[in-house]
Structure formats: structure tokens, C-alpha cells
XYZ file of C-alpha atoms in Angstrom:
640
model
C 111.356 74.122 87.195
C 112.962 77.428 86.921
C 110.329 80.494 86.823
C 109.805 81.749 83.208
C 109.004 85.041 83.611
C 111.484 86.121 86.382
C 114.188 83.316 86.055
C 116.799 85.765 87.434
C 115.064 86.885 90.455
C 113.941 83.670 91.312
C 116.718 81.968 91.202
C 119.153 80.308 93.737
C 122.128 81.602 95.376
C 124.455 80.011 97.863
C 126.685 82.660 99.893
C 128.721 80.580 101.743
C 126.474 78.129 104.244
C 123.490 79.306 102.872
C 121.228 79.158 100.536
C 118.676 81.678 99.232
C 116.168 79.979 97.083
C 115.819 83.136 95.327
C 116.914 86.842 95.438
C 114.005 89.115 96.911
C 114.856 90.314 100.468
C 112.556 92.572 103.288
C 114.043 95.185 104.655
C 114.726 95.886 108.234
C 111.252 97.349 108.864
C 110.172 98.208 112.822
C 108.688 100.409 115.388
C 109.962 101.437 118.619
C 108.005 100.125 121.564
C 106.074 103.341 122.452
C 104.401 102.753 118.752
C 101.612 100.422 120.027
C 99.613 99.693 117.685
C 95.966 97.819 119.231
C 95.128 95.754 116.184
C 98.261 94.454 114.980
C 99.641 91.019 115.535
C 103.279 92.319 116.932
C 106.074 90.191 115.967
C 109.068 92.664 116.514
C 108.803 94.395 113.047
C 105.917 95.615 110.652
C 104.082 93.199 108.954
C 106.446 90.138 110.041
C 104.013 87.664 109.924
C 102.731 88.462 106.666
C 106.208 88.874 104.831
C 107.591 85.925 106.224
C 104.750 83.857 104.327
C 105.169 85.839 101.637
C 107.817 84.226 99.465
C 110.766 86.165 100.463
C 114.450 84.488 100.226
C 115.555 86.428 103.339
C 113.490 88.243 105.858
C 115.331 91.065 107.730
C 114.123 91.401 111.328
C 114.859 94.936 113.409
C 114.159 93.905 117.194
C 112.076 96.669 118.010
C 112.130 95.637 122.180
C 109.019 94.823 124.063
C 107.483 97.334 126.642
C 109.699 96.168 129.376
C 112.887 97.413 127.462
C 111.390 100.064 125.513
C 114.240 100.821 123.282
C 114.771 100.075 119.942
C 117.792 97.827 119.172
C 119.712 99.940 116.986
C 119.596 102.683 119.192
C 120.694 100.504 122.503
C 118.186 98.164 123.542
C 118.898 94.454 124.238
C 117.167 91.946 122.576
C 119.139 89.005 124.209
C 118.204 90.407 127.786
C 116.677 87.662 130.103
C 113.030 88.473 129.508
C 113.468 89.570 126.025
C 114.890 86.233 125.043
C 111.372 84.225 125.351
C 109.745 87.505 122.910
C 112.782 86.545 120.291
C 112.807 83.136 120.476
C 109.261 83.832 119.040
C 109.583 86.049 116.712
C 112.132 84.367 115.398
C 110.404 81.464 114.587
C 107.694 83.431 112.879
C 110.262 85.264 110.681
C 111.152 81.581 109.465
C 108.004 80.448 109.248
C 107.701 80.753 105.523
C 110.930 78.864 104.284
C 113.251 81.922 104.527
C 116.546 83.082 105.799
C 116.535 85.425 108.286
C 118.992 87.836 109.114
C 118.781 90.086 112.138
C 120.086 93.808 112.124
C 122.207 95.295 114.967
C 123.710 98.433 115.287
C 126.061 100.732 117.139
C 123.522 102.312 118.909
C 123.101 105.877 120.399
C 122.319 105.265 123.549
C 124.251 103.914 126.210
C 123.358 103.424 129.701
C 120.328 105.930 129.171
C 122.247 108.726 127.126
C 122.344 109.539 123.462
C 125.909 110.108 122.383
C 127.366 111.536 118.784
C 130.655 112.038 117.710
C 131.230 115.318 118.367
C 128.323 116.014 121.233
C 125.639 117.651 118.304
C 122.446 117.317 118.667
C 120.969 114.369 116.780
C 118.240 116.020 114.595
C 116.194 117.253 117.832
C 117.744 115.171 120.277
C 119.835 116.632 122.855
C 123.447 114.521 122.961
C 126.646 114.125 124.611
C 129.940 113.747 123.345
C 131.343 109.700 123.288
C 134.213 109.081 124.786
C 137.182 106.745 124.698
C 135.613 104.767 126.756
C 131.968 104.764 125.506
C 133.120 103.947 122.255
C 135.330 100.685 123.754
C 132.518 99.458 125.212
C 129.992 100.064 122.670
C 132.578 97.859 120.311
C 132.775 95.190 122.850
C 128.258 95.144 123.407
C 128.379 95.036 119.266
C 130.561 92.514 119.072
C 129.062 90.430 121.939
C 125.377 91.104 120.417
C 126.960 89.866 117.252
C 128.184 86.394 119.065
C 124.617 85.990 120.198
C 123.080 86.989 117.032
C 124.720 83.562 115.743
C 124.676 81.521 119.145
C 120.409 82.472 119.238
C 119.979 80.646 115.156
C 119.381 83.763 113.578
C 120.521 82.481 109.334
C 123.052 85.831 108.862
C 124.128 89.289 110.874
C 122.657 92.267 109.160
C 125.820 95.343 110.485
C 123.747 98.357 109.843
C 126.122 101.355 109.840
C 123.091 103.442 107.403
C 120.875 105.914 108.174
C 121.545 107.649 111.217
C 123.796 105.480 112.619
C 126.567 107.164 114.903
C 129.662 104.927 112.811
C 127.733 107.092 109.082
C 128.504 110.225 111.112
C 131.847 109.625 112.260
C 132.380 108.854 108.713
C 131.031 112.301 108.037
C 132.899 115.785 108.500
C 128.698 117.695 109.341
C 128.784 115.173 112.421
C 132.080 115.068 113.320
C 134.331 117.580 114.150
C 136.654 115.632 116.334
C 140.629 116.481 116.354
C 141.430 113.040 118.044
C 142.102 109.891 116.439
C 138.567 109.158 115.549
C 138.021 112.738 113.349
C 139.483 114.902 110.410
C 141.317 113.001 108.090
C 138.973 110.234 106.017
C 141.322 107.552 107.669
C 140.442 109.232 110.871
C 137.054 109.060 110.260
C 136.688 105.436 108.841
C 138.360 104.001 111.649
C 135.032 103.025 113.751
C 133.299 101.631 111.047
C 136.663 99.550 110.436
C 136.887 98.624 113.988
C 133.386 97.880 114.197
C 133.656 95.660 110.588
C 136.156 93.622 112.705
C 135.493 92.941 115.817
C 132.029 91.872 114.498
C 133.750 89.234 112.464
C 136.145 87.878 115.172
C 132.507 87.211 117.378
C 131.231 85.162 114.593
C 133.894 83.617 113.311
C 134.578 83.163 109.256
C 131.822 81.362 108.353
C 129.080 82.921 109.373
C 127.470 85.593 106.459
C 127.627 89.360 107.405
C 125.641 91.724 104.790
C 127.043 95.144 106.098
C 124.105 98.167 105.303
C 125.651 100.937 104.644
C 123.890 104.717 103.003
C 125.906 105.148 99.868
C 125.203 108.832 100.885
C 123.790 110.560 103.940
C 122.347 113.063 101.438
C 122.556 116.312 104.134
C 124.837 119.026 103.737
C 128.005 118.029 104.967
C 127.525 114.115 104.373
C 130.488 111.911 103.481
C 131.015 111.419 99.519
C 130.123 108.378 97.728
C 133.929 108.423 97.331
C 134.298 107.798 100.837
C 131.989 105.564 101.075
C 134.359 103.348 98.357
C 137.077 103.496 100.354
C 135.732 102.258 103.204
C 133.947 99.306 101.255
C 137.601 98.772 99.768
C 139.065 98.234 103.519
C 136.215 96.236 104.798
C 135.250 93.555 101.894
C 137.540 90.978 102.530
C 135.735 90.953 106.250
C 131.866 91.243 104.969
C 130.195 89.005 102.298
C 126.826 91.219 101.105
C 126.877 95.039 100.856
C 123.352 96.161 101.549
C 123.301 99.560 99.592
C 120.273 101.831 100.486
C 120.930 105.869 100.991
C 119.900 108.691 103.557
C 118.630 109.086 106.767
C 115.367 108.649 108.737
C 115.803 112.007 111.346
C 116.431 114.639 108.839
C 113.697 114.957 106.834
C 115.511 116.426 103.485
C 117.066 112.960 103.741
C 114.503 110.751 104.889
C 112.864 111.910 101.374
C 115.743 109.780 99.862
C 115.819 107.046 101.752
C 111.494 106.526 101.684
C 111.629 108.181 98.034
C 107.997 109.323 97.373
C 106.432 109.878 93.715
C 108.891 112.821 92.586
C 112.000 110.330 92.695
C 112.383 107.339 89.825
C 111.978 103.955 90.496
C 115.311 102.195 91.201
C 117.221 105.248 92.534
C 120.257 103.246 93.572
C 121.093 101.474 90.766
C 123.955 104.096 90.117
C 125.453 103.539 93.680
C 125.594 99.832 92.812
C 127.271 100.127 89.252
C 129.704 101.670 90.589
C 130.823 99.259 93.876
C 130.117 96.438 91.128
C 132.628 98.454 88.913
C 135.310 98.617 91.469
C 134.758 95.781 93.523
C 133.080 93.093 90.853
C 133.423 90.315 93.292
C 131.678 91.801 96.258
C 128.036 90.869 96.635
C 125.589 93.364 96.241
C 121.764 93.871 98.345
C 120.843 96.941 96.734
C 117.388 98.524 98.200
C 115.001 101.629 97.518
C 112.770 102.130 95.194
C 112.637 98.943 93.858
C 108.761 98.207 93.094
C 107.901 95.534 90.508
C 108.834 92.317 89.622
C 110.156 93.349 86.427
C 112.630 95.801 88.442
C 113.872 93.067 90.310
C 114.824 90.798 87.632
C 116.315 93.123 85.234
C 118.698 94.506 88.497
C 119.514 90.760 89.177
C 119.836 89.736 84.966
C 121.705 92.751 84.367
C 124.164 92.065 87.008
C 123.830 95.320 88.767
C 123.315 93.549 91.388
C 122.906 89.664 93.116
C 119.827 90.448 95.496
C 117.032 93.189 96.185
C 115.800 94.766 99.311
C 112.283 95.389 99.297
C 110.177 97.820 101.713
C 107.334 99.622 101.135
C 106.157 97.473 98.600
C 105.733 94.354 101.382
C 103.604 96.568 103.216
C 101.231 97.066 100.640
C 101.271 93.285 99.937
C 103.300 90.912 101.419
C 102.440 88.375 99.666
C 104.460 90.440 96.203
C 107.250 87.750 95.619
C 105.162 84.779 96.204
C 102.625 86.208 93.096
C 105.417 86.925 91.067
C 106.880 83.393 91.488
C 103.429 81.893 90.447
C 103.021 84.135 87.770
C 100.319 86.352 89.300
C 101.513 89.867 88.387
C 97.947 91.336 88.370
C 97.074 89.967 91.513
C 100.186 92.140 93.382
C 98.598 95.291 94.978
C 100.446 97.853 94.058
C 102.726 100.489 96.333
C 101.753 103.880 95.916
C 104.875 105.694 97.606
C 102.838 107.831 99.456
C 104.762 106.864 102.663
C 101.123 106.720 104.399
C 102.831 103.694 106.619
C 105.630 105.664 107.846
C 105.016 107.059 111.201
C 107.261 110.111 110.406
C 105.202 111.396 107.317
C 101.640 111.107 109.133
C 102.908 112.254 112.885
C 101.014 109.346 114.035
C 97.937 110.706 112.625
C 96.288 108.636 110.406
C 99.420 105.822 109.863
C 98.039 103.259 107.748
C 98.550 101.424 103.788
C 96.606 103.648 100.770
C 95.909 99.676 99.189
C 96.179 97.296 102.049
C 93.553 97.573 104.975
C 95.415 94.349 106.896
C 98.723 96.628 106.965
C 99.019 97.122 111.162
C 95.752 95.257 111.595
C 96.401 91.714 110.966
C 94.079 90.665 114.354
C 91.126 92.368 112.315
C 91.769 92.035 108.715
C 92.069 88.199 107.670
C 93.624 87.232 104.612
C 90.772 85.850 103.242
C 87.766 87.271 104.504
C 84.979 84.121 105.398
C 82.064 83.664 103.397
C 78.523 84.865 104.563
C 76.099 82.294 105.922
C 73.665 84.647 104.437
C 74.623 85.767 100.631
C 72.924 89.094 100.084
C 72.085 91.527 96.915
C 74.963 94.068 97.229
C 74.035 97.018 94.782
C 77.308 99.476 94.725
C 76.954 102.950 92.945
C 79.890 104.088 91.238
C 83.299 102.928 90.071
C 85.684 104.834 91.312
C 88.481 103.493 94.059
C 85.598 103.380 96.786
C 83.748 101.927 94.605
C 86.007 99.116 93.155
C 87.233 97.754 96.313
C 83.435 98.202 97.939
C 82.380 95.749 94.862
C 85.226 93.409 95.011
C 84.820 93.276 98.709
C 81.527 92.332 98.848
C 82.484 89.847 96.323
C 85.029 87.860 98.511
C 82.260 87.727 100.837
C 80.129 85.831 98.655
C 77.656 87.839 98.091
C 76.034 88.584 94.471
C 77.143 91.913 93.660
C 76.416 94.383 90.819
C 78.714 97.448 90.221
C 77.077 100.537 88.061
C 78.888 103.223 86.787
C 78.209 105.875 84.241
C 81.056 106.362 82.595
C 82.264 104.168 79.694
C 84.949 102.964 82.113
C 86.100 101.827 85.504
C 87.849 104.049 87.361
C 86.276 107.524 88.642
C 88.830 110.336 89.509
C 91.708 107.378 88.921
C 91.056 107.850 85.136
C 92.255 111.653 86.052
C 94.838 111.527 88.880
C 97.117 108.589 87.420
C 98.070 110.876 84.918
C 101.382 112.459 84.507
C 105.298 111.267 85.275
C 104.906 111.507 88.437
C 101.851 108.454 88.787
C 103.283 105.423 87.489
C 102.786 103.579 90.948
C 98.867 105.200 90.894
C 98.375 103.594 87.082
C 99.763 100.521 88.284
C 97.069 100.550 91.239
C 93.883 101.486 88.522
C 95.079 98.724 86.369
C 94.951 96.583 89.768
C 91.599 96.997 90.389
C 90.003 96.357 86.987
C 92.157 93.110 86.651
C 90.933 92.252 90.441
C 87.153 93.106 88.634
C 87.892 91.297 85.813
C 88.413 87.978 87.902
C 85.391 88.318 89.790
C 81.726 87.634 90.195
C 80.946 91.352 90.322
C 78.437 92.286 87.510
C 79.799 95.747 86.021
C 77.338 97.923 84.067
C 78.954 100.613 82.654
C 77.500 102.829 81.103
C 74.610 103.392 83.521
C 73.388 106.481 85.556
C 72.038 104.899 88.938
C 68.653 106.361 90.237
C 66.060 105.141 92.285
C 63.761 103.142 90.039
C 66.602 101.605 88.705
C 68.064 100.838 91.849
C 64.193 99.711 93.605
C 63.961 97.478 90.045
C 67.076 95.491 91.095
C 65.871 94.556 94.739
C 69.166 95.296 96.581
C 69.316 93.648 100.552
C 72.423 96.333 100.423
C 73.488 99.289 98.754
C 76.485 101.237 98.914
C 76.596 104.695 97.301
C 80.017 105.423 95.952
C 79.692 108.623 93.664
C 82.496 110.296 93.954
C 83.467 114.545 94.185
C 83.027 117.232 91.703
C 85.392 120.161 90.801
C 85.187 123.559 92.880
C 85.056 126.514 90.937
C 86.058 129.065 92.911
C 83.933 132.536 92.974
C 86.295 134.915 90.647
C 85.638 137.185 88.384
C 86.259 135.844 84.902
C 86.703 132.402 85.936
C 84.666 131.387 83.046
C 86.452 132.778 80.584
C 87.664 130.960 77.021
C 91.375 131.123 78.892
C 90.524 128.814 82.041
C 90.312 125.545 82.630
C 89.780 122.966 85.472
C 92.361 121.197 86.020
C 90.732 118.121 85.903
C 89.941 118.901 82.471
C 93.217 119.312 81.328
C 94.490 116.051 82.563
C 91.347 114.359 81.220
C 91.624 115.937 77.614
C 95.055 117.867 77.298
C 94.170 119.997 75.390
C 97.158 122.646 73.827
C 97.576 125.917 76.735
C 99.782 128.872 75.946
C 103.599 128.888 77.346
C 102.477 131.368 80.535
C 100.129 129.237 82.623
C 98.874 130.360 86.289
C 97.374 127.358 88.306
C 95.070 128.383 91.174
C 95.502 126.500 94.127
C 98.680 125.111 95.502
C 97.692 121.603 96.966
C 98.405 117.981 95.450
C 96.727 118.355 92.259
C 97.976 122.069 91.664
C 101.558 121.605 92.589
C 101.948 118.370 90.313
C 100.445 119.906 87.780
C 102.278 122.646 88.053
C 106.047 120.733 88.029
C 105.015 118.463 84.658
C 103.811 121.749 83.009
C 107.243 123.513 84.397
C 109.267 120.059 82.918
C 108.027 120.565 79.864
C 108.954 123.851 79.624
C 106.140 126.142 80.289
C 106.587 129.228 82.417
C 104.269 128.034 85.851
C 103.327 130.003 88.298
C 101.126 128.797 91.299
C 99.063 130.853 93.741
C 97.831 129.583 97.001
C 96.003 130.634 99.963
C 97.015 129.267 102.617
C 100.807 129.458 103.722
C 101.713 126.157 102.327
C 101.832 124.238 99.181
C 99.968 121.169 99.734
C 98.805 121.771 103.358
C 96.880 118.381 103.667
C 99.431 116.161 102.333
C 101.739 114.318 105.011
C 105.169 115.502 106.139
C 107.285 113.789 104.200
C 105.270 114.372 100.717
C 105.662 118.047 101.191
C 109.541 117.938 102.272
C 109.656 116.048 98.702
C 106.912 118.353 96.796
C 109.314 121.196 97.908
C 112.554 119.884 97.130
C 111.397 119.858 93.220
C 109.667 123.048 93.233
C 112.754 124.543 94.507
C 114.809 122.770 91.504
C 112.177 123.428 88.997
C 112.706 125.837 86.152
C 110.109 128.373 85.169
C 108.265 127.621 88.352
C 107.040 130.234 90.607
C 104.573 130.270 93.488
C 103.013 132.656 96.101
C 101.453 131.815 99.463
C 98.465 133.641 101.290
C 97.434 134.776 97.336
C 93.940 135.599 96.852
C 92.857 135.309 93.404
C 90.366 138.486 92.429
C 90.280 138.642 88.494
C 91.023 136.362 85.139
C 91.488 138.708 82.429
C 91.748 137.238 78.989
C 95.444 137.545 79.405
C 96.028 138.001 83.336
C 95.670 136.689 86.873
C 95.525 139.793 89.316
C 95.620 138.448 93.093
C 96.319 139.859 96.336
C 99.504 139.014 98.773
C 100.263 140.398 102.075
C 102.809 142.689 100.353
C 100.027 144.312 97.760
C 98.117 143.840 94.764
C 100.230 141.669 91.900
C 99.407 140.498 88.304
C 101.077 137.867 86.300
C 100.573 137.407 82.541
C 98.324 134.480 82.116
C 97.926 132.691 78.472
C 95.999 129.701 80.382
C 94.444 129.826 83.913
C 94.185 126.088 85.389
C 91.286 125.916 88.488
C 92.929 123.426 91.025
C 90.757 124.719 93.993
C 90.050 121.145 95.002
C 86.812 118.601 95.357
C 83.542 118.967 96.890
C 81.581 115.900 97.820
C 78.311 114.891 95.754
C 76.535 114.415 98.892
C 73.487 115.458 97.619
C 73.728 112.796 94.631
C 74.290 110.024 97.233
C 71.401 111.294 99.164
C 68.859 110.872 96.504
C 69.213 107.325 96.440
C 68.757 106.564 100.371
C 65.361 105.059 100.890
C 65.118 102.561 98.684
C 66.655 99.835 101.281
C 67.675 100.108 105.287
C 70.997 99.025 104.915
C 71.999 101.745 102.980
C 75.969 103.150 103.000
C 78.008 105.787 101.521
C 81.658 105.548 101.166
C 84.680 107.719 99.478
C 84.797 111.097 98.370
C 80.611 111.419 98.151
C 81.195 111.183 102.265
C 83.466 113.358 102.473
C 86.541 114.346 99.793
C 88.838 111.374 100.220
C 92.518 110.203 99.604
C 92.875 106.886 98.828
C 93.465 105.515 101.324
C 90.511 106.734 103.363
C 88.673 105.023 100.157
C 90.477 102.081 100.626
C 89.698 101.402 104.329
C 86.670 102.832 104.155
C 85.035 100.854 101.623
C 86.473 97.517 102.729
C 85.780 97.799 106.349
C 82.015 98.802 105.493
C 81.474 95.930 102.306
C 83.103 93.530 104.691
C 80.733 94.093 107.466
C 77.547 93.231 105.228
């Protein structure tokens, strides 16, 4: 029976000897060795286990080496080394596990016998390099091409040639990297030739029949990249050699690229669909894999039904649940957890601080978190306090522990600060997440009172075993003069009500809130101007959020902001502050207070003491993102 709803994305394809019982693809996701990670179940890329039960037509597995080789295989390691072979074997057979293909990615690595090498002998990002040679090059060919025999010889499904990202064939291909006078740089035919000689001797090591998807970045997106142009061309001399072209964009070491290439929140949905037009366009019988930014089921199929292109690559999306394309083939849209692009699971936003999933607490901790948490032998009274992220997944997670739960809130909704922060352009995946959690509610046993202000009697009268307090932050108002004036108001407020404000708006303080508010005001044309204290826009967000946060306040019209600004008066028509360089005042028809949260620890405190097993979770702990509400409240709800 086809699928109703998604009858494009779900259904077959034969390319060649294969056949893909439907369109949805993981990407290529791993860690290097040195990433150890103590709770996870390893299987030689992130989440592996999970995606390859997940419904997927074709898992893409990275070999990410074992401790003994400690390199990554697209940089130089070898997974078909004696010992590694008995690691593969096994992962490979977990990768299949689930019914799909799987395709494995190699490379044409950087290293080579314990050196990184680049075309021209630059630096790679931070990396020290030498220059390849004649003969480093011959002999990387000759590994690739042998890696590629064994690739077929070991059962992998397909060969995933990965020339994107930082690749050394991408920057041979482009003039920033390569500055070569030999036959290998200058002219575009020059600088093709690797990736051509690559293309080929791949394909005489596996023969004609076996399927090559070739992943290429349609664009490095750095200054000095090749052109999408290029990037044609070389498609145009290769095609009759590959059979998919996996079309994603940027690069993972630069971090004005790696923005691109993870898009977070400021980027649209489906950011590569103009890349793939365009090789469909001049090359309408080539295959196409197009990935990034691809989120929802709904994206997929209209990519597939609208012939932009025949599969799609998904990433971040499996790591907040894995489990996406098997929901969407059942018809379970609700039930799909929701990717908030916050990039919170890439190592290179969070510096290995705090590397985790906003909406999945099994994401890197699949031997902790089971799928299904087991039922209590002992089904308790859970009472939780407010209905806010912390809150919701507190309630629901006491719920799939059998327990009788009941959820009060005093608002008229669900929700908490979620009603406030999924506003705006720039929160569609943060709406879809809300609208998550009150279908996940909707489904379950949880009693909801709305409504209802929590106190003690109320909470003695209901004769809890367990309560969890869950009531959420309140606005800062900072100590200025005139901060009370008919001209200011929290920000909060304004996305809660949005109400009209006057065409010169000054937003005190630059973090998350501040700075997106700042860029929809800016986009629709009011004159912005944000003031901050520290020396950064959004100093708590991760690395890559602020590389991204920057690149749009730099593009943004009528958008100005000042670091190390200390507010000191709100006139009825002003903001005066202080910089480094002197006093300054900017005209000011609305003032918006975006000093941040403060936690309502006092609130939660009132209602300890009515029963032992008493918890607080979320921003009433301390002032949370989501994800530390996420984790926080499921790990605590799931230990009652």
C-alpha cells in the first residue's frame, strides 16, 4: 500500500542493483576517536544504532576508527586495517540492521603517513601542513582506489566519494587553497583534474556496477571558494562515471562556513534546493541526494514530488529523533520530536562543553536512556508545578513511567516562556517543538489543570508521593533611570502582545533574545540599535550560533549595536549610555528591556515541605536553555 500522506518520499527507487524502499537518507554523521563519549553505545558514527532502526532507505556510515587507529577515515585512517576489520564487520551489521542500504563514505584524506598535506602547503584552518607532492598525491589515488575495492569486497550496499567539506580534492578545485603553477593548479582544468582522477580510478576498483553517490559542496562558501560554475563543470566531466550526486555546501573547519553547512535558525529551511535546480536543469538525468536543512516530512516529499530532486539527506534532524522517517511512514507526524537547529550536538559549536540534543536526552547516551523507559513496580502520585518545557517533559515523563500524574499551570495554556520565545521568523523549528509537546500531552494520562495557581494547600489536598516544581524565570529589569517610563517595554512583552513601537527602537541587552529581536524589528524596517555590556553579542550562546547571529547583523539594514555600553538614562525620547570612548545618546521612540531571566527560586521554595521527595527543575533552578530543561527534567521524572 503506497503511503498517503508522503507517497513521494516513501516511495521506491531502484539505482542500478539496488533498491531503496524509499527516499530518506542519514548523513555521514561521526566523531573522531579522541571524542569518547562514556554513555553512548559506539557504533562508528552518532546515533547509528538508533537511525538504522529508524526507517531510513540508506544509512551513511563515516568510520570514525577505534582507539587503536585514532584517526578518522576521511582524514587517513584505515578502517580495513587487521584489527579494525572485526570493529567494521560490526558496525556494519548494525547499520543494516533496520532493512536499509548502507553506503560507506571515504575520502582523500589529509593525512598521510602521520602528516597533514594541502595543495599548496597552507595551513588547514589551524592546522599546520605541508605541501603534497607528486608522489603523495599518486599514492593517495592508489589507497582511495584500493579502500574503494574493499569498500565493495567488505558488503558495504554503495561507495559514498566525499570530495565536500574540507576535503583536500574541494581545495584543489579552489584558487584560496591552491596556488599551485604545476599541472594540478591555475587554470579550472588544472584544478579539476584530482577530483577527475580521483572520480576514476574509484570506478575502475569497483567496477560498473557497483553505485557511487559522489558528495560534493556546491560551494565552499569562504572567500576565495570555487564557483557553483565550477562546480558544474566538474559534475559535467564526471557523471557518466558516478550515479547519485550528494549536494550539501560548506565546510566544517572554517567557521563562517561551517554556519552553512550546519545552518542554524537565521538560514531557511531547504537551503539547497537552488544548487539542485540547477544540476537538475543541466544535467536532468543525473540523480540527485540533496542534503541541509531539510527538516520535515512535508520538505521531503515536496523536494522528491517536485522533482528537485530523487532522494534527501537528513542530519540533524536524526539526532533529535531517529526514529523521524519511520513516524512519517506510519502517519505519526506529531509524534516526531522536532530539530531545533541549535547545533547543541555538534562538538564544534559547544567546544566540548555541554555537547548534547535540546529534545532528545538518548542522543550520545543510548547505554542510559532506553527507548522506552520500564514501568514502575511502584506507581506513585507525581504532582508537577508548571507547564513550561521543564515542565511538559517532567509530566510526560513521569507518565511513561506509569505513574498517575497531574500537571498544573496557571496560565490559560501550555507552554511557559515557549508561548514567548517561538515567536518570530526566525522560530519555526521552536513552534514546531511547543506544538510537540502539547500533542505528546494530549495523548497521555497526564491530568492538565490549567488555569490553576499551585500553593501549598492545594498541593497537601492532592496527596502527592512526588512533586516536581517547574515554575519557570521572570524578566530582569535592570536598575535605570526611567526604565519605567510610558516608552519601554520588556521584551517579553512585546513578543507576547506586539503591541505598535515607533520606527527608532533601542533594545537593551545584546544576548539571544535581544539580538533576535533586534534583526526581525531591523527586517521589518525599523531603525535598531542594540547596546550590550559585555564585549559580545550573545556571550552564552555556542560558537557556531554566534558566527551565524553575526553574519546577519552584519547584513542587516538599520541595525546598529555597541559593546561594553552601560545604559544610565531612558528619556521619553532617548537612551544615553556610556562606551569606553565617552558618553553617547541615541534617539529612542521605544526602549525594549532584554536584560535576561532571573529564576523564581523563591516561588519554588514555598512549596517544599509538603512531601520528601520534592524536586525542582528548569529555569526556577537556575535560568535554563532548553536543553538543560530537557535533560534535566527527564533524567529527574525518570528516576521517581
Amino acid at each position: 500500500m503506497k503511503n498517503q500522506k508522503y507517497p513521494n518520499l516513501f516511495k521506491p527507487i531502484r539505482v542500478k542493483n539496488l533498491l531503496y524502499h524509499n527516499r530518506i537518507c542519514s548523513t555521514p554523521m561521526g566523531t573522531v576517536p579522541l571524542h569518547v563519549t562514556v554513555s553512548s553505545t559506539d557504533y562508528g558514527g552518532v546515533s547509528l544504532l538508533d537511525k538504522a532502526r529508524g526507517g531510513a532507505g540508506m544509512v551513511a556510515m563515516c568510520y570514525h576508527g577505534s582507539i587503536i587507529d585514532r584517526t578518522f577515515e576521511t582524514n587517513g585512517g584505515n578502517p580495513f586495517a587487521k584489527y579494525e576489520m572485526d570493529i567494521l564487520r560490526e558496525n556494519l551489521s548494525v547499520a543494516s540492521a533496520g532493512g536499509a542500504l548502507v553506503g560507506f563514505d571515504i575520502g582523500f584524506p589529509w593525512h598521510y603517513q602521520g602528516e597533514i598535506y594541502t595543495p599548496s602547503g597552507m595551513k588547514l584552518a589551524e592546522r599546520p601542513a605541508k605541501l603534497i607532492t607528486e608522489e603523495v598525491i599518486e599514492a593517495q589515488l592508489q589507497l582511495a582506489a584500493e579502500k574503494a575495492k574493499k569498500v565493495k569486497e567488505f558488503g558495504f550496499d554503495l561507495l559514498i566519494l566525499d570530495i565536500s567539506n574540507d576535503n583536500v580534492v574541494g581545495q584543489f578545485l579552489a584558487p584560496r587553497f591552491n596556488h599551485r603553477t604545476d599541472r594540478w593548479g591555475g587554470s579550472l582544468e588544472n584544478r579539476m583534474r584530482l577530483a577527475i582522477e580521483l572520480v576514476n580510478r574509484v570506478r575502475q576498483a569497483v567496477g560498473p556496477d557497483f553505485v557511487i553517490e559522489f558528495r560534493v559542496s556546491a560551494e565552499l562558501k569562504v572567500e576565495g571558494s570555487y564557483t557553483f560554475d565550477d562546480m558544474l563543470e566538474l559534475v559535467g566531466r564526471v557523471k557518466d562515471k558516478i550515479d547519485i550526486l550528494n549536494i550539501m555546501v560548506g565546510m566544517d573547519e572554517y567557521h563562517e562556513a561551517n554556519v552553512i553547512e550546519t545552518p542554524l535558525i537565521f538560514e531557511p529551511h531547504m537551503g539547497n534546493v537552488p544548487y539542485a535546480k540547477k544540476v537538475r536543469e543541466k544535467y536532468p538525468g543525473l540523480l540527485i541526494d540533496l542534503c541541509t536543512g531539510i527538516m520535515t516530512p512535508e520538505e521531503g516529499e515536496y523536494i522528491i514530488g517536485s522533482g528537485i530532486a530523487d532522494f534527501i539527506m537528513v542530519g540533524r534532524s536524526l539526532n533529535a529523533d531517529p526514529y523521524w522517517p519511520k513516524k512519517a511512514m506510519e502517519g505519526r507526524d506529531e509524534d516526531i520530536v522536532p530539530c531545533l537547529r541549535c547545533n547543541q550536538c555538534y562538538n564544534t559549536a559547544t567546544r566540548h562543553f555541554n555537547t548534547a540534543c535540546s529534545v532528545n536526552p538518548r542522543y550520545r547516551r543510548e547505554n542510559r536512556v532506553p527507548l522506552k523507559l520500564p514501568k514502575t513496580d511502584a506507581p506513585k502520585k507525581v504532582v508537577v508545578v508548571g507547564a513550561g518545557p521543564a515542565g511538559m517533559k517532567a509530566a510526560l515523563t513521569a507518565d511513561e513511567r506509569g505513574h498517575e500524574v497531574i500537571l498544573l499551570e496557571q496560565a490559560a495554556q501550555t507552554g511557559g516562556l515557549l508561548n514567548v520565545a517561538d515567536k518570530g521568523p526566525y522560530k519555526i523549528d521552536l513552534r514546531r517543538y511547543t506544538h510537540y509537546l502539547r500533542a505528546q500531552l494530549a495523548k497521555s494520562n497526564v491530568k492538565v489543570c490549567l488555569n490553576t495557581r499551585a500553593d501549598k494547600a492545594l498541593i497537601t489536598s492532592l496527596k502527592p508521593d512526588a512533586l516536581i516544581v517547574a515554575v519557570g524565570s521572570k524578566v530582569k529589569t535592570p536598575a535605570i533611570e526611567g526604565a519605567d517610563g510610558p516608552n519601554v517595554l520588556q521584551a517579553v512583552e512585546y513578543l507576547e502582545k506586539e503591541p505598535e513601537i515607533g520606527q527608532n527602537v533601542v533594545v537593551i541587552g545584546g544576548g539571544s533574545v535581544g539580538c533576535e529581536l533586534a534583526l526581525e524589528l531591523s527586517g521589518a524596517g525599523k531603525h535598531v540599535s542594540v547596546l550590550e555590556y559585555t564585549g559580545a553579542l550573545a556571550p552564552k550562546g555556542n560558537v557556531l550560533y554566534r558566527v551565524s547571529l553575526m553574519q546577519h547583523v552584519q547584513k542587516a539594514e538599520n541595525l546598529d549595536y555597541f559593546l561594553h555600553a552601560a545604559c544610565k538614562k531612558i528619556t521619553p525620547d532617548s537612551v544615553i549610555f556610556e562606551t569606553p570612548e565617552g558618553e553617547k545618546e541615541l534617539k529612542a521612540d521605544t526602549v525594549l528591556l532584554a536584560a535576561g531571566m532571573s529564576a523564581r527560586t523563591d516561588e519554588a521554595e514555598a512549596l517544599f515541605g509538603v512531601v520528601p521527595q520534592t524536586f525542582y527543575v528548569g529555569d526556577c533552578r537556575s535560568v535554563a536553555t532548553i536543553m538543560e530543561a530537557t535533560n534535566d527534567a527527564y533524567f529527574i521524572a525518570a528516576s521517581i
